[in-house]
Structure formats: C-alpha cells, structure tokens
Amino acid sequence: GDGKGRIDFEHVSFSYEGGHGESVLKDITFSCLPGETVGIIGSTGSGKSSLVGLIPRFYDATKGTVRVDGVDVREVDPKLLREKMAIVPQKTVLFTGTVKENIRWGKEEATDEEMELAARMAQAHDFIERTPDGYQARVGQGGINFSGGQKQRLSIARALVRKPEILILDDSTSAVDVATETKIKEALREYAQGLTCLLIAQRITSVMDADKIVVLDQGELVGIGTHESLLKDCRVYQEIFQS
Ligand code: GTP
C-alpha cells in the first residue's frame, strides 16, 4: 500500500565508535511494511536495541542504508523523522508529576480523551482509575509507587498519545503479564490500524503473532518469517523457543 510507516534496512552494518571496531550489526536487510507488526528476537547482546536505534538516528549505519517512508534517514531533518515515531525504551523514564503529565509528556496539547484512549490501549486506564486520584495521582520519583509492569504501561501510553506512524517497543512489556500484553496488542490492532510496530522481545509469546519475526544472532540476521516458518527452519529460533 502507499501507507506511511515503511522501514527498509538495506545491507546495514554498524559498529559503535570506540567499540574496538567489532560489528554489532552485519549486513542486515529486511523491510517493515506500513501497518505491519514486526518482532525482533535474539539473545542478549545480539544487536536488537542497536538495530532499532538506527531508525530515529540515535546513531547512523556504518555501511548500508536505513529508509523511512522510502527516504534515507540521513537525508531527513531529524526532528521531522522523530515526529513520525515513538520509542518506548527498555528502562522506563517517569518523572515526579501527575500520571496525566507523565502520559502527555512531549504532547502537552493532547486532550483528555486522547490521553485516556492511549491509556486504555496500553491497558493502564483501569489501574489509574483505581488509584484515589486517578489521572491526577502523583508519580513518585522514578515511579516508585507503581509496579514495573504498570510503569511500562504508562510509558506505552505516553508513546501512543503521540499518534506515531511507527511504534518501537524495546522490551517494553517484559514486566507485563502475558494476558495483559495480549490485550495491549489487540487494542493496537483495533484502534491503531496502519501503525507500523517493531517489537523487541525476549520471550517468544511476545512476538509469535507478529506478521513477521526477525531473528538476530551476534549481529547477524539468521532468520526472518512467521513463527511457524521459523520453528521449521531457524535453529536459533528453535533454541529460543525451547529455552
Ligand atoms: P539486550 O538489550 O541485552 O537484549 O541486547 P540487544 O540484543 O539489544 O543488544 P544491543 O544492541 O544492546 O548490544 C549489541 C552489542 O553492542 C553488545 O555487544 C553491546 O555490548 C554493544 N553495545 C551496546 N550499546 C553500546 C554502546 O553504547 N557503546 C558500545 N561501544 N557498545 C555498545
């Protein structure tokens, strides 16, 4: 389709400056089509976070090209590029303020309705409403008064309120139980149609229903396909599945 949110990796290699020159990503080629959910799986250190960090240009490919909506990201104004996407980092960053301020951070013009829809999709609305002050409840420093899974859901809500074309979840549901994680994915399918979603995960259940899954191993793309096809012919995927 001609929808927005397409991402192409073309022969992308990457090494960190001062990283002794070893390649963290080696000749990676794959595409995320508009509206697709693409899972990224691989053992710790395989390069998953580095891979998605190339999309908003946290750093640039050493070789090859990353394209968003068909355009080389190096040719786009970084501000415009980043407006298209929302990234939920591995470690959630909540600040002292209300729940509402935390969700609307970076999108202060969002209405209460938009904020609530984002919180509903992130499966955060119910636990927010259960606290005495609801959206006006104070978030303690670093979010200490919320559980790990609740903090992750608040940061997913913060990402969704920006209405991105591209949503990148970097292991952002690791502390959320599988049933709630499934509800988040169902809500995204229902209310955020057309959203391209990259889902980094440690557990297979998080990605098994993705349109396709990219398997990384020591910086190499060693498999790409659906859960069923990878179970058949990707050894690394089979090993993750059995572990
Ligand atoms: P987990 O988050 O642990 O699941 O790993 P990952 O698959 O996301 O791998 P990641 O992209 O974080 O790391 C890939 C390789 O790059 C590892 O060998 C890291 O040690 C290395 N690395 C990650 N971040 C940096 C950095 O900022 N500087 C340098 N020099 N190396 C880094």
CSV table of C-alpha atoms and ligand atoms in Angstrom, one decimal:
chain,number,residue,atom,x,y,z
A,1,GLY,CA,0.0,0.0,0.0
A,2,ASP,CA,1.0,3.7,0.0
A,3,GLY,CA,0.5,4.0,3.7
A,4,LYS,CA,3.1,5.6,5.9
A,5,GLY,CA,5.4,3.9,8.3
A,6,ARG,CA,7.5,1.8,5.9
A,7,ILE,CA,11.0,1.0,7.1
A,8,ASP,CA,13.8,-0.6,5.0
A,9,PHE,CA,17.1,-1.8,6.1
A,10,GLU,CA,19.4,-2.3,3.2
A,11,HIS,CA,22.7,-4.1,3.8
A,12,VAL,CA,23.1,-2.3,7.1
A,13,SER,CA,26.3,-2.8,9.2
A,14,PHE,CA,27.0,-0.9,12.3
A,15,SER,CA,29.8,-0.6,14.9
A,16,TYR,CA,30.0,1.8,17.9
A,17,GLU,CA,32.6,4.4,17.9
A,18,GLY,CA,35.3,3.3,20.3
A,19,GLY,CA,33.8,-0.1,20.2
A,20,HIS,CA,37.1,-1.7,19.1
A,21,GLY,CA,35.7,-1.9,15.6
A,22,GLU,CA,33.8,-5.1,16.0
A,23,SER,CA,30.5,-5.1,14.1
A,24,VAL,CA,27.4,-5.0,16.2
A,25,LEU,CA,25.2,-5.4,13.1
A,26,LYS,CA,26.4,-7.2,10.0
A,27,ASP,CA,24.8,-6.7,6.6
A,28,ILE,CA,21.2,-6.6,7.7
A,29,THR,CA,18.5,-6.4,5.1
A,30,PHE,CA,14.7,-6.5,5.7
A,31,SER,CA,11.6,-4.3,5.4
A,32,CYS,CA,8.7,-3.5,7.7
A,33,LEU,CA,5.7,-2.6,5.5
A,34,PRO,CA,3.2,0.1,6.6
A,35,GLY,CA,0.9,-1.3,9.3
A,36,GLU,CA,3.0,-4.4,9.9
A,37,THR,CA,4.0,-5.7,13.3
A,38,VAL,CA,7.5,-7.0,13.2
A,39,GLY,CA,9.0,-8.9,16.1
A,40,ILE,CA,12.7,-8.8,16.8
A,41,ILE,CA,14.2,-11.5,18.9
A,42,GLY,CA,17.6,-12.8,19.8
A,43,SER,CA,19.8,-13.4,22.8
A,44,THR,CA,21.2,-10.6,24.9
A,45,GLY,CA,23.8,-8.6,23.1
A,46,SER,CA,22.6,-9.8,19.6
A,47,GLY,CA,22.1,-6.2,18.5
A,48,LYS,CA,18.3,-5.7,18.8
A,49,SER,CA,18.5,-2.3,20.6
A,50,SER,CA,21.3,-1.1,18.3
A,51,LEU,CA,19.2,-2.1,15.2
A,52,VAL,CA,16.1,0.0,16.2
A,53,GLY,CA,18.3,2.9,17.4
A,54,LEU,CA,19.3,3.4,13.7
A,55,ILE,CA,15.7,4.3,12.8
A,56,PRO,CA,15.4,7.6,14.8
A,57,ARG,CA,19.2,8.1,14.2
A,58,PHE,CA,20.4,7.7,17.7
A,59,TYR,CA,23.3,6.6,15.6
A,60,ASP,CA,24.0,6.0,11.9
A,61,ALA,CA,24.7,2.9,10.0
A,62,THR,CA,28.4,2.4,9.3
A,63,LYS,CA,27.5,0.8,6.0
A,64,GLY,CA,24.3,0.5,4.1
A,65,THR,CA,21.1,2.5,4.3
A,66,VAL,CA,18.1,2.8,6.6
A,67,ARG,CA,15.0,4.2,4.9
A,68,VAL,CA,11.8,5.5,6.5
A,69,ASP,CA,8.9,6.0,4.0
A,70,GLY,CA,11.4,5.4,1.2
A,71,VAL,CA,13.8,8.2,2.2
A,72,ASP,CA,17.3,7.6,3.5
A,73,VAL,CA,17.1,8.7,7.2
A,74,ARG,CA,20.4,10.7,6.8
A,75,GLU,CA,18.5,13.0,4.3
A,76,VAL,CA,15.6,13.8,6.7
A,77,ASP,CA,15.5,16.5,9.3
A,78,PRO,CA,16.0,14.5,12.5
A,79,LYS,CA,13.2,16.4,14.1
A,80,LEU,CA,10.7,15.5,11.4
A,81,LEU,CA,12.0,12.0,11.4
A,82,ARG,CA,11.5,11.6,15.1
A,83,GLU,CA,8.0,13.1,15.0
A,84,LYS,CA,6.9,10.1,12.9
A,85,MET,CA,7.8,7.6,15.6
A,86,ALA,CA,7.5,6.8,19.3
A,87,ILE,CA,10.1,4.7,21.1
A,88,VAL,CA,9.5,3.0,24.4
A,89,PRO,CA,12.9,2.4,25.9
A,90,GLN,CA,13.9,-0.7,27.9
A,91,LYS,CA,14.1,1.4,31.0
A,92,THR,CA,11.0,3.5,31.6
A,93,VAL,CA,11.6,7.1,32.5
A,94,LEU,CA,8.8,8.6,34.7
A,95,PHE,CA,9.2,11.9,36.4
A,96,THR,CA,7.8,13.5,39.6
A,97,GLY,CA,4.4,14.9,38.5
A,98,THR,CA,0.9,13.6,37.9
A,99,VAL,CA,0.0,10.5,35.9
A,100,LYS,CA,-1.5,12.9,33.3
A,101,GLU,CA,1.6,14.9,33.0
A,102,ASN,CA,3.7,11.8,32.5
A,103,ILE,CA,1.4,10.4,29.8
A,104,ARG,CA,1.2,13.7,28.0
A,105,TRP,CA,4.9,14.4,28.2
A,106,GLY,CA,6.1,15.5,24.7
A,107,LYS,CA,2.5,16.0,23.6
A,108,GLU,CA,1.1,18.6,26.0
A,109,GLU,CA,-1.6,19.6,23.6
A,110,ALA,CA,-3.3,16.1,23.8
A,111,THR,CA,-6.9,16.3,25.0
A,112,ASP,CA,-8.1,14.3,28.0
A,113,GLU,CA,-10.0,12.0,25.5
A,114,GLU,CA,-6.8,11.3,23.5
A,115,MET,CA,-4.9,10.7,26.7
A,116,GLU,CA,-7.5,8.3,28.0
A,117,LEU,CA,-7.7,6.4,24.8
A,118,ALA,CA,-3.9,6.0,24.8
A,119,ALA,CA,-4.1,4.8,28.4
A,120,ARG,CA,-6.8,2.3,27.5
A,121,MET,CA,-4.8,0.9,24.6
A,122,ALA,CA,-1.8,0.5,26.9
A,123,GLN,CA,-4.0,-1.3,29.5
A,124,ALA,CA,-3.2,1.4,32.0
A,125,HIS,CA,-6.6,3.1,32.3
A,126,ASP,CA,-8.1,0.6,34.8
A,127,PHE,CA,-5.2,0.7,37.3
A,128,ILE,CA,-5.0,4.5,37.0
A,129,GLU,CA,-8.8,4.8,37.7
A,130,ARG,CA,-8.4,2.5,40.7
A,131,THR,CA,-6.0,4.9,42.4
A,132,PRO,CA,-7.8,7.5,44.6
A,133,ASP,CA,-6.6,10.5,42.5
A,134,GLY,CA,-6.9,8.8,39.1
A,135,TYR,CA,-5.0,10.7,36.4
A,136,GLN,CA,-4.2,13.4,38.9
A,137,ALA,CA,-2.3,10.9,41.1
A,138,ARG,CA,1.3,11.8,41.9
A,139,VAL,CA,4.0,9.7,40.3
A,140,GLY,CA,6.8,9.5,42.8
A,141,GLN,CA,10.4,9.9,41.8
A,142,GLY,CA,11.2,7.3,39.2
A,143,GLY,CA,7.7,6.0,39.5
A,144,ILE,CA,8.4,4.2,42.8
A,145,ASN,CA,4.7,4.0,43.7
A,146,PHE,CA,4.0,1.9,40.6
A,147,SER,CA,5.0,-1.7,39.8
A,148,GLY,CA,7.4,-2.4,37.0
A,149,GLY,CA,4.6,-3.6,34.7
A,150,GLN,CA,2.5,-0.5,35.5
A,151,LYS,CA,5.4,1.8,34.7
A,152,GLN,CA,5.9,0.1,31.4
A,153,ARG,CA,2.2,0.5,30.6
A,154,LEU,CA,2.4,4.2,31.4
A,155,SER,CA,5.3,4.7,29.1
A,156,ILE,CA,3.5,2.8,26.3
A,157,ALA,CA,0.5,5.2,26.9
A,158,ARG,CA,3.0,8.1,26.6
A,159,ALA,CA,4.2,6.7,23.3
A,160,LEU,CA,0.6,6.2,21.9
A,161,VAL,CA,-0.7,9.6,22.8
A,162,ARG,CA,1.8,11.0,20.2
A,163,LYS,CA,-0.1,9.0,17.5
A,164,PRO,CA,3.1,7.8,15.8
A,165,GLU,CA,3.3,6.2,12.4
A,166,ILE,CA,6.0,3.9,13.8
A,167,LEU,CA,5.9,2.5,17.3
A,168,ILE,CA,9.1,0.8,18.7
A,169,LEU,CA,8.8,-1.2,21.8
A,170,ASP,CA,12.2,-2.1,23.1
A,171,ASP,CA,11.4,-5.0,25.5
A,172,SER,CA,8.7,-2.7,27.0
A,173,THR,CA,6.4,-5.4,28.1
A,174,SER,CA,8.9,-7.6,29.9
A,175,ALA,CA,7.3,-6.9,33.3
A,176,VAL,CA,3.7,-7.1,31.9
A,177,ASP,CA,2.0,-10.5,32.2
A,178,VAL,CA,1.2,-12.3,29.0
A,179,ALA,CA,-2.6,-11.9,29.2
A,180,THR,CA,-2.2,-8.1,29.6
A,181,GLU,CA,0.4,-7.9,26.9
A,182,THR,CA,-2.1,-9.8,24.6
A,183,LYS,CA,-4.7,-7.2,25.4
A,184,ILE,CA,-2.3,-4.3,24.5
A,185,LYS,CA,-1.6,-5.9,21.1
A,186,GLU,CA,-5.3,-6.5,20.5
A,187,ALA,CA,-6.1,-2.9,21.3
A,188,LEU,CA,-3.3,-1.7,19.0
A,189,ARG,CA,-4.8,-3.8,16.2
A,190,GLU,CA,-8.2,-2.4,16.8
A,191,TYR,CA,-7.5,1.3,17.4
A,192,ALA,CA,-4.2,1.9,15.8
A,193,GLN,CA,-4.7,0.4,12.4
A,194,GLY,CA,-2.0,1.3,10.0
A,195,LEU,CA,0.6,1.7,12.8
A,196,THR,CA,3.9,0.0,12.0
A,197,CYS,CA,5.1,-1.7,15.1
A,198,LEU,CA,8.6,-3.0,16.0
A,199,LEU,CA,8.5,-5.2,19.0
A,200,ILE,CA,11.8,-6.3,20.6
A,201,ALA,CA,11.2,-9.1,23.0
A,202,GLN,CA,13.0,-11.8,25.0
A,203,ARG,CA,10.1,-14.2,25.1
A,204,ILE,CA,8.6,-15.9,22.1
A,205,THR,CA,5.0,-15.3,23.3
A,206,SER,CA,5.5,-11.6,22.8
A,207,VAL,CA,6.3,-11.9,19.1
A,208,MET,CA,4.7,-15.2,17.9
A,209,ASP,CA,1.6,-13.5,16.4
A,210,ALA,CA,3.6,-10.8,14.6
A,211,ASP,CA,3.4,-10.5,10.8
A,212,LYS,CA,7.0,-11.5,10.7
A,213,ILE,CA,9.8,-12.0,13.1
A,214,VAL,CA,13.5,-11.1,12.6
A,215,VAL,CA,15.9,-13.3,14.4
A,216,LEU,CA,19.3,-11.8,15.4
A,217,ASP,CA,22.3,-13.7,16.5
A,218,GLN,CA,25.6,-11.9,17.2
A,219,GLY,CA,24.7,-9.1,14.9
A,220,GLU,CA,23.6,-11.3,12.0
A,221,LEU,CA,20.1,-11.8,10.7
A,222,VAL,CA,19.7,-15.5,10.9
A,223,GLY,CA,16.0,-15.9,10.2
A,224,ILE,CA,13.0,-14.0,9.1
A,225,GLY,CA,9.4,-15.2,8.8
A,226,THR,CA,6.4,-16.2,10.7
A,227,HIS,CA,6.5,-18.2,14.0
A,228,GLU,CA,5.5,-21.3,12.1
A,229,SER,CA,8.1,-21.0,9.4
A,230,LEU,CA,10.9,-20.1,11.8
A,231,LEU,CA,10.1,-23.1,14.1
A,232,LYS,CA,10.6,-25.2,11.0
A,233,ASP,CA,13.8,-23.8,9.6
A,234,CYS,CA,15.6,-21.4,12.0
A,235,ARG,CA,17.8,-23.2,14.5
A,236,VAL,CA,18.4,-20.1,16.7
A,237,TYR,CA,14.6,-19.5,16.9
A,238,GLN,CA,14.1,-23.2,17.8
A,239,GLU,CA,16.6,-22.8,20.6
A,240,ILE,CA,14.9,-19.7,22.0
A,241,PHE,CA,11.6,-21.5,21.8
A,242,GLN,CA,12.9,-24.4,23.7
A,243,SER,CA,14.7,-22.4,26.4
B,1,GTP,P1,19.7,-6.8,25.2
B,1,GTP,O1,19.2,-5.5,25.3
B,1,GTP,O2,20.6,-7.2,26.3
B,1,GTP,O3,18.7,-7.9,24.9
B,1,GTP,O4,20.7,-6.8,24.0
B,1,GTP,P2,20.5,-6.4,22.5
B,1,GTP,O5,20.2,-7.5,21.6
B,1,GTP,O6,19.5,-5.3,22.4
B,1,GTP,O7,21.9,-5.9,22.0
B,1,GTP,P3,22.5,-4.4,21.9
B,1,GTP,O8,22.1,-3.8,20.7
B,1,GTP,O9,22.1,-3.7,23.2
B,1,GTP,O10,24.1,-4.7,22.0
B,1,GTP,C1,24.8,-5.3,20.9
B,1,GTP,C2,26.2,-5.1,21.2
B,1,GTP,O11,26.6,-3.7,21.2
B,1,GTP,C3,26.7,-5.7,22.5
B,1,GTP,O12,27.9,-6.3,22.3
B,1,GTP,C4,26.8,-4.5,23.4
B,1,GTP,O13,27.9,-4.6,24.3
B,1,GTP,C5,27.3,-3.4,22.4
B,1,GTP,N1,26.8,-2.1,22.8
B,1,GTP,C6,25.5,-1.7,23.1
B,1,GTP,N2,25.5,-0.4,23.3
B,1,GTP,C7,26.7,0.1,23.2
B,1,GTP,C8,27.3,1.4,23.3
B,1,GTP,O14,26.7,2.4,23.6
B,1,GTP,N3,28.7,1.5,23.1
B,1,GTP,C9,29.4,0.4,22.7
B,1,GTP,N4,30.8,0.6,22.4
B,1,GTP,N5,28.9,-0.8,22.6
B,1,GTP,C10,27.6,-1.0,22.8
